[in-house]
Amino acid sequence: MLVLLPPSEGKAAGGAGGPLDLGALSLPGLTGARAEVLGELVELCAADAGKAQEVLGLSDGLRGEVAKNAGLRTAGTAPAGEIYTGVLYDALGLASLDGAARKLAERSLLVFSGLWGAVRIDDRIPSYRCSMGVKLPALGALGAYWRGPMAEVMPQAAGAGLVLDLRSAAYATAWKPKGEVAGRTATVRVLQSKIVDGVEKRSVVSHFNKATKGRLVRDLLTAGIEPAGPAELVEALRGLGYAVEAEAPARSGKAWGIDVIVTEL
């Protein structure tokens, strides 16, 4: 099982570990691309804080993120699972997983990133600010930039089992499963169900979406469940108490669509 996660916009403060070692990160096929993005980001933030703030889409209250990016090469690091914070990661609760669940998380979870392409939760990275929607002056839109490198490494990273895609739309642009891999990919939406004037209305609500995705992954990890494919995932989620509606692809080479229906957190 491979679980694709988005990162968080906000991140924990830099870690106490040694500086970044690009060569030590998972998916070594991305090292060259990571070096390119890192180099341009650091140079931009060190040379022109105002332009960097504009490129990164930061408010005045977040100007300090520019200086943080300028120092990425020497900043302290921590496991990615500690750097990423926010609603999804709070619900996932990596720090409180027991040993078996933690090991499953380390080999199953892959966090997509505008700066790193994708990292595993035990990869040591500094705190940074660079979303997949950023357009760097020389490299352009990062979602498009990462497509080539990710297409090279992701089929092997996907292994032979389920690919559970929980990414937001911006991060999904960096890699789209194709062919045989797509056939064992499940793309999950979380829909909130409300009764309005006696009629059920469903909508995507960010907080419900993120919290439910984090809780869903945690439940799979703590139960030690590794579904072999999308159909098995549907049965596993129903067994864990989730209301699930699934749509098998109309033709081969397409991902499954799975909706998780919630009424409250």
PDB file of N, CA and C in Angstrom, residues 41-131:
ATOM      1  N   LEU A  41      15.071  28.443  -5.161  1.00  0.00           N
ATOM      2  CA  LEU A  41      14.305  29.005  -4.051  1.00  0.00           C
ATOM      3  C   LEU A  41      15.214  29.765  -3.089  1.00  0.00           C
ATOM      4  N   VAL A  42      16.323  29.163  -2.725  1.00  0.00           N
ATOM      5  CA  VAL A  42      17.258  29.812  -1.806  1.00  0.00           C
ATOM      6  C   VAL A  42      17.808  31.098  -2.423  1.00  0.00           C
ATOM      7  N   GLU A  43      18.205  31.034  -3.692  1.00  0.00           N
ATOM      8  CA  GLU A  43      18.756  32.214  -4.361  1.00  0.00           C
ATOM      9  C   GLU A  43      17.730  33.342  -4.431  1.00  0.00           C
ATOM     10  N   LEU A  44      16.505  33.016  -4.787  1.00  0.00           N
ATOM     11  CA  LEU A  44      15.449  34.017  -4.865  1.00  0.00           C
ATOM     12  C   LEU A  44      15.220  34.687  -3.518  1.00  0.00           C
ATOM     13  N   CYS A  45      15.126  33.892  -2.471  1.00  0.00           N
ATOM     14  CA  CYS A  45      14.801  34.434  -1.151  1.00  0.00           C
ATOM     15  C   CYS A  45      15.964  35.210  -0.542  1.00  0.00           C
ATOM     16  N   ALA A  46      17.191  34.838  -0.889  1.00  0.00           N
ATOM     17  CA  ALA A  46      18.359  35.546  -0.375  1.00  0.00           C
ATOM     18  C   ALA A  46      18.602  36.859  -1.118  1.00  0.00           C
ATOM     19  N   ALA A  47      18.224  36.902  -2.405  1.00  0.00           N
ATOM     20  CA  ALA A  47      18.557  38.060  -3.238  1.00  0.00           C
ATOM     21  C   ALA A  47      17.521  39.174  -3.177  1.00  0.00           C
ATOM     22  N   ASP A  48      16.244  38.834  -3.096  1.00  0.00           N
ATOM     23  CA  ASP A  48      15.196  39.859  -3.207  1.00  0.00           C
ATOM     24  C   ASP A  48      13.987  39.418  -2.393  1.00  0.00           C
ATOM     25  N   ALA A  49      13.926  39.872  -1.151  1.00  0.00           N
ATOM     26  CA  ALA A  49      12.856  39.444  -0.245  1.00  0.00           C
ATOM     27  C   ALA A  49      11.482  39.849  -0.763  1.00  0.00           C
ATOM     28  N   GLY A  50      11.382  41.044  -1.342  1.00  0.00           N
ATOM     29  CA  GLY A  50      10.096  41.512  -1.841  1.00  0.00           C
ATOM     30  C   GLY A  50       9.580  40.671  -2.994  1.00  0.00           C
ATOM     31  N   LYS A  51      10.471  40.383  -3.937  1.00  0.00           N
ATOM     32  CA  LYS A  51      10.071  39.545  -5.078  1.00  0.00           C
ATOM     33  C   LYS A  51       9.734  38.139  -4.604  1.00  0.00           C
ATOM     34  N   ALA A  52      10.526  37.613  -3.666  1.00  0.00           N
ATOM     35  CA  ALA A  52      10.265  36.269  -3.145  1.00  0.00           C
ATOM     36  C   ALA A  52       8.911  36.206  -2.467  1.00  0.00           C
ATOM     37  N   GLN A  53       8.562  37.236  -1.717  1.00  0.00           N
ATOM     38  CA  GLN A  53       7.261  37.270  -1.050  1.00  0.00           C
ATOM     39  C   GLN A  53       6.139  37.211  -2.083  1.00  0.00           C
ATOM     40  N   GLU A  54       6.319  37.940  -3.184  1.00  0.00           N
ATOM     41  CA  GLU A  54       5.310  37.950  -4.247  1.00  0.00           C
ATOM     42  C   GLU A  54       5.215  36.591  -4.928  1.00  0.00           C
ATOM     43  N   VAL A  55       6.357  36.012  -5.279  1.00  0.00           N
ATOM     44  CA  VAL A  55       6.384  34.721  -5.970  1.00  0.00           C
ATOM     45  C   VAL A  55       5.762  33.631  -5.116  1.00  0.00           C
ATOM     46  N   LEU A  56       6.050  33.660  -3.814  1.00  0.00           N
ATOM     47  CA  LEU A  56       5.545  32.628  -2.903  1.00  0.00           C
ATOM     48  C   LEU A  56       4.113  32.888  -2.457  1.00  0.00           C
ATOM     49  N   GLY A  57       3.567  34.055  -2.786  1.00  0.00           N
ATOM     50  CA  GLY A  57       2.192  34.374  -2.422  1.00  0.00           C
ATOM     51  C   GLY A  57       1.996  34.557  -0.935  1.00  0.00           C
ATOM     52  N   LEU A  58       2.966  35.224  -0.288  1.00  0.00           N
ATOM     53  CA  LEU A  58       2.928  35.378   1.165  1.00  0.00           C
ATOM     54  C   LEU A  58       2.371  36.739   1.558  1.00  0.00           C
ATOM     55  N   SER A  59       1.577  36.748   2.612  1.00  0.00           N
ATOM     56  CA  SER A  59       1.098  38.004   3.171  1.00  0.00           C
ATOM     57  C   SER A  59       2.243  38.689   3.933  1.00  0.00           C
ATOM     58  N   ASP A  60       2.044  39.954   4.295  1.00  0.00           N
ATOM     59  CA  ASP A  60       3.074  40.664   5.057  1.00  0.00           C
ATOM     60  C   ASP A  60       3.356  39.969   6.383  1.00  0.00           C
ATOM     61  N   GLY A  61       2.330  39.347   6.944  1.00  0.00           N
ATOM     62  CA  GLY A  61       2.513  38.646   8.214  1.00  0.00           C
ATOM     63  C   GLY A  61       3.391  37.415   8.100  1.00  0.00           C
ATOM     64  N   LEU A  62       3.616  36.958   6.867  1.00  0.00           N
ATOM     65  CA  LEU A  62       4.440  35.765   6.649  1.00  0.00           C
ATOM     66  C   LEU A  62       5.773  36.090   5.980  1.00  0.00           C
ATOM     67  N   ARG A  63       6.182  37.335   6.024  1.00  0.00           N
ATOM     68  CA  ARG A  63       7.453  37.722   5.394  1.00  0.00           C
ATOM     69  C   ARG A  63       8.631  36.952   5.980  1.00  0.00           C
ATOM     70  N   GLY A  64       8.528  36.555   7.239  1.00  0.00           N
ATOM     71  CA  GLY A  64       9.609  35.812   7.868  1.00  0.00           C
ATOM     72  C   GLY A  64       9.906  34.483   7.189  1.00  0.00           C
ATOM     73  N   GLU A  65       8.937  33.959   6.442  1.00  0.00           N
ATOM     74  CA  GLU A  65       9.148  32.711   5.717  1.00  0.00           C
ATOM     75  C   GLU A  65      10.205  32.865   4.620  1.00  0.00           C
ATOM     76  N   VAL A  66      10.351  34.083   4.107  1.00  0.00           N
ATOM     77  CA  VAL A  66      11.352  34.323   3.070  1.00  0.00           C
ATOM     78  C   VAL A  66      12.753  34.111   3.635  1.00  0.00           C
ATOM     79  N   ALA A  67      13.023  34.699   4.793  1.00  0.00           N
ATOM     80  CA  ALA A  67      14.334  34.533   5.424  1.00  0.00           C
ATOM     81  C   ALA A  67      14.577  33.073   5.783  1.00  0.00           C
ATOM     82  N   LYS A  68      13.535  32.393   6.208  1.00  0.00           N
ATOM     83  CA  LYS A  68      13.673  30.968   6.533  1.00  0.00           C
ATOM     84  C   LYS A  68      14.091  30.184   5.298  1.00  0.00           C
ATOM     85  N   ASN A  69      13.472  30.469   4.165  1.00  0.00           N
ATOM     86  CA  ASN A  69      13.838  29.789   2.929  1.00  0.00           C
ATOM     87  C   ASN A  69      15.272  30.094   2.513  1.00  0.00           C
ATOM     88  N   ALA A  70      15.705  31.324   2.743  1.00  0.00           N
ATOM     89  CA  ALA A  70      17.067  31.699   2.358  1.00  0.00           C
ATOM     90  C   ALA A  70      18.117  30.881   3.107  1.00  0.00           C
ATOM     91  N   GLY A  71      17.762  30.393   4.288  1.00  0.00           N
ATOM     92  CA  GLY A  71      18.708  29.642   5.100  1.00  0.00           C
ATOM     93  C   GLY A  71      18.506  28.139   5.085  1.00  0.00           C
ATOM     94  N   LEU A  72      17.811  27.630   4.085  1.00  0.00           N
ATOM     95  CA  LEU A  72      17.461  26.201   4.073  1.00  0.00           C
ATOM     96  C   LEU A  72      18.672  25.273   4.048  1.00  0.00           C
ATOM     97  N   ARG A  73      19.747  25.682   3.430  1.00  0.00           N
ATOM     98  CA  ARG A  73      20.891  24.783   3.305  1.00  0.00           C
ATOM     99  C   ARG A  73      21.551  24.484   4.651  1.00  0.00           C
ATOM    100  N   THR A  74      21.459  25.421   5.591  1.00  0.00           N
ATOM    101  CA  THR A  74      22.123  25.246   6.882  1.00  0.00           C
ATOM    102  C   THR A  74      21.147  25.060   8.042  1.00  0.00           C
ATOM    103  N   ALA A  75      19.851  25.150   7.766  1.00  0.00           N
ATOM    104  CA  ALA A  75      18.848  25.037   8.829  1.00  0.00           C
ATOM    105  C   ALA A  75      18.820  23.633   9.424  1.00  0.00           C
ATOM    106  N   GLY A  76      18.404  23.544  10.688  1.00  0.00           N
ATOM    107  CA  GLY A  76      18.236  22.244  11.318  1.00  0.00           C
ATOM    108  C   GLY A  76      17.091  21.468  10.701  1.00  0.00           C
ATOM    109  N   THR A  77      17.174  20.165  10.786  1.00  0.00           N
ATOM    110  CA  THR A  77      16.160  19.304  10.180  1.00  0.00           C
ATOM    111  C   THR A  77      15.448  18.464  11.227  1.00  0.00           C
ATOM    112  N   ALA A  78      14.324  17.906  10.824  1.00  0.00           N
ATOM    113  CA  ALA A  78      13.548  16.964  11.635  1.00  0.00           C
ATOM    114  C   ALA A  78      12.832  16.028  10.680  1.00  0.00           C
ATOM    115  N   PRO A  79      12.348  14.884  11.153  1.00  0.00           N
ATOM    116  CA  PRO A  79      11.580  14.008  10.269  1.00  0.00           C
ATOM    117  C   PRO A  79      10.387  14.755   9.666  1.00  0.00           C
ATOM    118  N   ALA A  80      10.111  14.500   8.409  1.00  0.00           N
ATOM    119  CA  ALA A  80       9.007  15.182   7.732  1.00  0.00           C
ATOM    120  C   ALA A  80       7.699  15.013   8.488  1.00  0.00           C
ATOM    121  N   GLY A  81       7.505  13.869   9.121  1.00  0.00           N
ATOM    122  CA  GLY A  81       6.286  13.639   9.886  1.00  0.00           C
ATOM    123  C   GLY A  81       6.127  14.567  11.069  1.00  0.00           C
ATOM    124  N   GLU A  82       7.232  15.201  11.495  1.00  0.00           N
ATOM    125  CA  GLU A  82       7.164  16.198  12.564  1.00  0.00           C
ATOM    126  C   GLU A  82       7.080  17.616  12.012  1.00  0.00           C
ATOM    127  N   ILE A  83       7.600  17.825  10.806  1.00  0.00           N
ATOM    128  CA  ILE A  83       7.566  19.156  10.188  1.00  0.00           C
ATOM    129  C   ILE A  83       6.152  19.515   9.745  1.00  0.00           C
ATOM    130  N   TYR A  84       5.445  18.556   9.131  1.00  0.00           N
ATOM    131  CA  TYR A  84       4.105  18.844   8.628  1.00  0.00           C
ATOM    132  C   TYR A  84       3.100  18.823   9.773  1.00  0.00           C
ATOM    133  N   THR A  85       2.276  19.879   9.827  1.00  0.00           N
ATOM    134  CA  THR A  85       1.288  20.037  10.898  1.00  0.00           C
ATOM    135  C   THR A  85      -0.075  20.335  10.271  1.00  0.00           C
ATOM    136  N   GLY A  86      -1.037  20.724  11.074  1.00  0.00           N
ATOM    137  CA  GLY A  86      -2.336  21.085  10.523  1.00  0.00           C
ATOM    138  C   GLY A  86      -3.377  20.007  10.766  1.00  0.00           C
ATOM    139  N   VAL A  87      -4.572  20.235  10.226  1.00  0.00           N
ATOM    140  CA  VAL A  87      -5.740  19.413  10.531  1.00  0.00           C
ATOM    141  C   VAL A  87      -5.520  17.944  10.163  1.00  0.00           C
ATOM    142  N   LEU A  88      -5.054  17.674   8.952  1.00  0.00           N
ATOM    143  CA  LEU A  88      -4.864  16.285   8.528  1.00  0.00           C
ATOM    144  C   LEU A  88      -3.849  15.580   9.416  1.00  0.00           C
ATOM    145  N   TYR A  89      -2.739  16.244   9.674  1.00  0.00           N
ATOM    146  CA  TYR A  89      -1.670  15.609  10.449  1.00  0.00           C
ATOM    147  C   TYR A  89      -2.013  15.511  11.931  1.00  0.00           C
ATOM    148  N   ASP A  90      -2.814  16.443  12.424  1.00  0.00           N
ATOM    149  CA  ASP A  90      -3.308  16.309  13.805  1.00  0.00           C
ATOM    150  C   ASP A  90      -4.186  15.068  13.934  1.00  0.00           C
ATOM    151  N   ALA A  91      -5.069  14.857  12.958  1.00  0.00           N
ATOM    152  CA  ALA A  91      -5.951  13.690  12.998  1.00  0.00           C
ATOM    153  C   ALA A  91      -5.170  12.398  12.788  1.00  0.00           C
ATOM    154  N   LEU A  92      -4.129  12.447  11.981  1.00  0.00           N
ATOM    155  CA  LEU A  92      -3.291  11.279  11.735  1.00  0.00           C
ATOM    156  C   LEU A  92      -2.500  10.887  12.978  1.00  0.00           C
ATOM    157  N   GLY A  93      -2.026  11.864  13.724  1.00  0.00           N
ATOM    158  CA  GLY A  93      -1.377  11.611  15.006  1.00  0.00           C
ATOM    159  C   GLY A  93      -0.192  10.659  14.940  1.00  0.00           C
ATOM    160  N   LEU A  94       0.764  10.953  14.089  1.00  0.00           N
ATOM    161  CA  LEU A  94       1.908  10.063  13.903  1.00  0.00           C
ATOM    162  C   LEU A  94       2.653   9.797  15.206  1.00  0.00           C
ATOM    163  N   ALA A  95       2.787  10.823  16.039  1.00  0.00           N
ATOM    164  CA  ALA A  95       3.596  10.688  17.254  1.00  0.00           C
ATOM    165  C   ALA A  95       3.026   9.668  18.233  1.00  0.00           C
ATOM    166  N   SER A  96       1.731   9.407  18.164  1.00  0.00           N
ATOM    167  CA  SER A  96       1.101   8.497  19.121  1.00  0.00           C
ATOM    168  C   SER A  96       0.859   7.096  18.555  1.00  0.00           C
ATOM    169  N   LEU A  97       1.342   6.814  17.336  1.00  0.00           N
ATOM    170  CA  LEU A  97       1.195   5.467  16.775  1.00  0.00           C
ATOM    171  C   LEU A  97       2.081   4.484  17.524  1.00  0.00           C
ATOM    172  N   ASP A  98       1.590   3.250  17.690  1.00  0.00           N
ATOM    173  CA  ASP A  98       2.444   2.236  18.306  1.00  0.00           C
ATOM    174  C   ASP A  98       3.491   1.760  17.294  1.00  0.00           C
ATOM    175  N   GLY A  99       4.391   0.893  17.744  1.00  0.00           N
ATOM    176  CA  GLY A  99       5.527   0.496  16.916  1.00  0.00           C
ATOM    177  C   GLY A  99       5.149  -0.087  15.579  1.00  0.00           C
ATOM    178  N   ALA A 100       4.206  -1.016  15.553  1.00  0.00           N
ATOM    179  CA  ALA A 100       3.824  -1.663  14.300  1.00  0.00           C
ATOM    180  C   ALA A 100       3.168  -0.675  13.346  1.00  0.00           C
ATOM    181  N   ALA A 101       2.287   0.164  13.892  1.00  0.00           N
ATOM    182  CA  ALA A 101       1.609   1.154  13.048  1.00  0.00           C
ATOM    183  C   ALA A 101       2.597   2.180  12.524  1.00  0.00           C
ATOM    184  N   ARG A 102       3.572   2.537  13.346  1.00  0.00           N
ATOM    185  CA  ARG A 102       4.573   3.504  12.916  1.00  0.00           C
ATOM    186  C   ARG A 102       5.412   2.941  11.768  1.00  0.00           C
ATOM    187  N   LYS A 103       5.808   1.688  11.869  1.00  0.00           N
ATOM    188  CA  LYS A 103       6.587   1.073  10.794  1.00  0.00           C
ATOM    189  C   LYS A 103       5.789   1.013   9.497  1.00  0.00           C
ATOM    190  N   LEU A 104       4.497   0.704   9.617  1.00  0.00           N
ATOM    191  CA  LEU A 104       3.642   0.686   8.436  1.00  0.00           C
ATOM    192  C   LEU A 104       3.544   2.080   7.837  1.00  0.00           C
ATOM    193  N   ALA A 105       3.444   3.101   8.697  1.00  0.00           N
ATOM    194  CA  ALA A 105       3.388   4.483   8.210  1.00  0.00           C
ATOM    195  C   ALA A 105       4.665   4.855   7.478  1.00  0.00           C
ATOM    196  N   GLU A 106       5.803   4.456   8.004  1.00  0.00           N
ATOM    197  CA  GLU A 106       7.080   4.827   7.401  1.00  0.00           C
ATOM    198  C   GLU A 106       7.250   4.229   6.014  1.00  0.00           C
ATOM    199  N   ARG A 107       6.719   3.038   5.789  1.00  0.00           N
ATOM    200  CA  ARG A 107       6.886   2.439   4.461  1.00  0.00           C
ATOM    201  C   ARG A 107       5.706   2.737   3.530  1.00  0.00           C
ATOM    202  N   SER A 108       4.610   3.280   4.071  1.00  0.00           N
ATOM    203  CA  SER A 108       3.413   3.467   3.252  1.00  0.00           C
ATOM    204  C   SER A 108       3.124   4.918   2.882  1.00  0.00           C
ATOM    205  N   LEU A 109       3.496   5.865   3.722  1.00  0.00           N
ATOM    206  CA  LEU A 109       3.086   7.251   3.511  1.00  0.00           C
ATOM    207  C   LEU A 109       4.111   8.008   2.675  1.00  0.00           C
ATOM    208  N   LEU A 110       3.611   8.760   1.710  1.00  0.00           N
ATOM    209  CA  LEU A 110       4.456   9.582   0.858  1.00  0.00           C
ATOM    210  C   LEU A 110       3.801  10.962   0.769  1.00  0.00           C
ATOM    211  N   VAL A 111       4.532  11.991   1.212  1.00  0.00           N
ATOM    212  CA  VAL A 111       4.000  13.352   1.249  1.00  0.00           C
ATOM    213  C   VAL A 111       4.532  14.130   0.050  1.00  0.00           C
ATOM    214  N   PHE A 112       3.627  14.622  -0.783  1.00  0.00           N
ATOM    215  CA  PHE A 112       4.026  15.414  -1.940  1.00  0.00           C
ATOM    216  C   PHE A 112       4.387  16.829  -1.509  1.00  0.00           C
ATOM    217  N   SER A 113       5.301  17.462  -2.257  1.00  0.00           N
ATOM    218  CA  SER A 113       5.856  18.745  -1.844  1.00  0.00           C
ATOM    219  C   SER A 113       6.311  19.543  -3.047  1.00  0.00           C
ATOM    220  N   GLY A 114       6.049  20.854  -3.025  1.00  0.00           N
ATOM    221  CA  GLY A 114       6.538  21.706  -4.086  1.00  0.00           C
ATOM    222  C   GLY A 114       8.054  21.791  -4.121  1.00  0.00           C
ATOM    223  N   LEU A 115       8.701  21.648  -2.978  1.00  0.00           N
ATOM    224  CA  LEU A 115      10.161  21.744  -2.889  1.00  0.00           C
ATOM    225  C   LEU A 115      10.861  20.411  -3.090  1.00  0.00           C
ATOM    226  N   TRP A 116      10.341  19.343  -2.495  1.00  0.00           N
ATOM    227  CA  TRP A 116      11.045  18.059  -2.503  1.00  0.00           C
ATOM    228  C   TRP A 116      10.487  17.054  -3.513  1.00  0.00           C
ATOM    229  N   GLY A 117       9.375  17.376  -4.156  1.00  0.00           N
ATOM    230  CA  GLY A 117       8.704  16.397  -5.018  1.00  0.00           C
ATOM    231  C   GLY A 117       7.833  15.487  -4.178  1.00  0.00           C
ATOM    232  N   ALA A 118       8.461  14.641  -3.382  1.00  0.00           N
ATOM    233  CA  ALA A 118       7.750  13.799  -2.406  1.00  0.00           C
ATOM    234  C   ALA A 118       8.786  13.265  -1.425  1.00  0.00           C
ATOM    235  N   VAL A 119       8.366  13.111  -0.179  1.00  0.00           N
ATOM    236  CA  VAL A 119       9.247  12.575   0.867  1.00  0.00           C
ATOM    237  C   VAL A 119       8.464  11.593   1.722  1.00  0.00           C
ATOM    238  N   ARG A 120       9.195  10.702   2.365  1.00  0.00           N
ATOM    239  CA  ARG A 120       8.589   9.809   3.347  1.00  0.00           C
ATOM    240  C   ARG A 120       8.657  10.475   4.715  1.00  0.00           C
ATOM    241  N   ILE A 121       7.863   9.981   5.655  1.00  0.00           N
ATOM    242  CA  ILE A 121       7.720  10.705   6.919  1.00  0.00           C
ATOM    243  C   ILE A 121       8.966  10.659   7.786  1.00  0.00           C
ATOM    244  N   ASP A 122       9.886   9.733   7.520  1.00  0.00           N
ATOM    245  CA  ASP A 122      11.115   9.691   8.302  1.00  0.00           C
ATOM    246  C   ASP A 122      12.274  10.390   7.604  1.00  0.00           C
ATOM    247  N   ASP A 123      12.041  10.972   6.424  1.00  0.00           N
ATOM    248  CA  ASP A 123      13.069  11.786   5.770  1.00  0.00           C
ATOM    249  C   ASP A 123      13.281  13.068   6.575  1.00  0.00           C
ATOM    250  N   ARG A 124      14.527  13.442   6.789  1.00  0.00           N
ATOM    251  CA  ARG A 124      14.832  14.630   7.578  1.00  0.00           C
ATOM    252  C   ARG A 124      14.916  15.850   6.662  1.00  0.00           C
ATOM    253  N   ILE A 125      14.039  16.829   6.924  1.00  0.00           N
ATOM    254  CA  ILE A 125      13.975  18.051   6.123  1.00  0.00           C
ATOM    255  C   ILE A 125      13.878  19.261   7.040  1.00  0.00           C
ATOM    256  N   PRO A 126      14.282  20.441   6.552  1.00  0.00           N
ATOM    257  CA  PRO A 126      14.062  21.668   7.329  1.00  0.00           C
ATOM    258  C   PRO A 126      12.644  22.189   7.106  1.00  0.00           C
ATOM    259  N   SER A 127      12.204  23.059   7.982  1.00  0.00           N
ATOM    260  CA  SER A 127      10.930  23.746   7.774  1.00  0.00           C
ATOM    261  C   SER A 127      11.096  24.718   6.608  1.00  0.00           C
ATOM    262  N   TYR A 128      10.086  24.823   5.744  1.00  0.00           N
ATOM    263  CA  TYR A 128      10.206  25.634   4.529  1.00  0.00           C
ATOM    264  C   TYR A 128       8.837  26.167   4.133  1.00  0.00           C
ATOM    265  N   ARG A 129       8.828  27.008   3.105  1.00  0.00           N
ATOM    266  CA  ARG A 129       7.558  27.495   2.552  1.00  0.00           C
ATOM    267  C   ARG A 129       7.664  27.515   1.033  1.00  0.00           C
ATOM    268  N   CYS A 130       6.985  26.613   0.376  1.00  0.00           N
ATOM    269  CA  CYS A 130       7.006  26.570  -1.094  1.00  0.00           C
ATOM    270  C   CYS A 130       5.940  25.586  -1.547  1.00  0.00           C
ATOM    271  N   SER A 131       4.791  26.091  -1.915  1.00  0.00           N
ATOM    272  CA  SER A 131       3.686  25.214  -2.296  1.00  0.00           C
ATOM    273  C   SER A 131       3.832  24.761  -3.746  1.00  0.00           C
TER     274      SER A 131
END
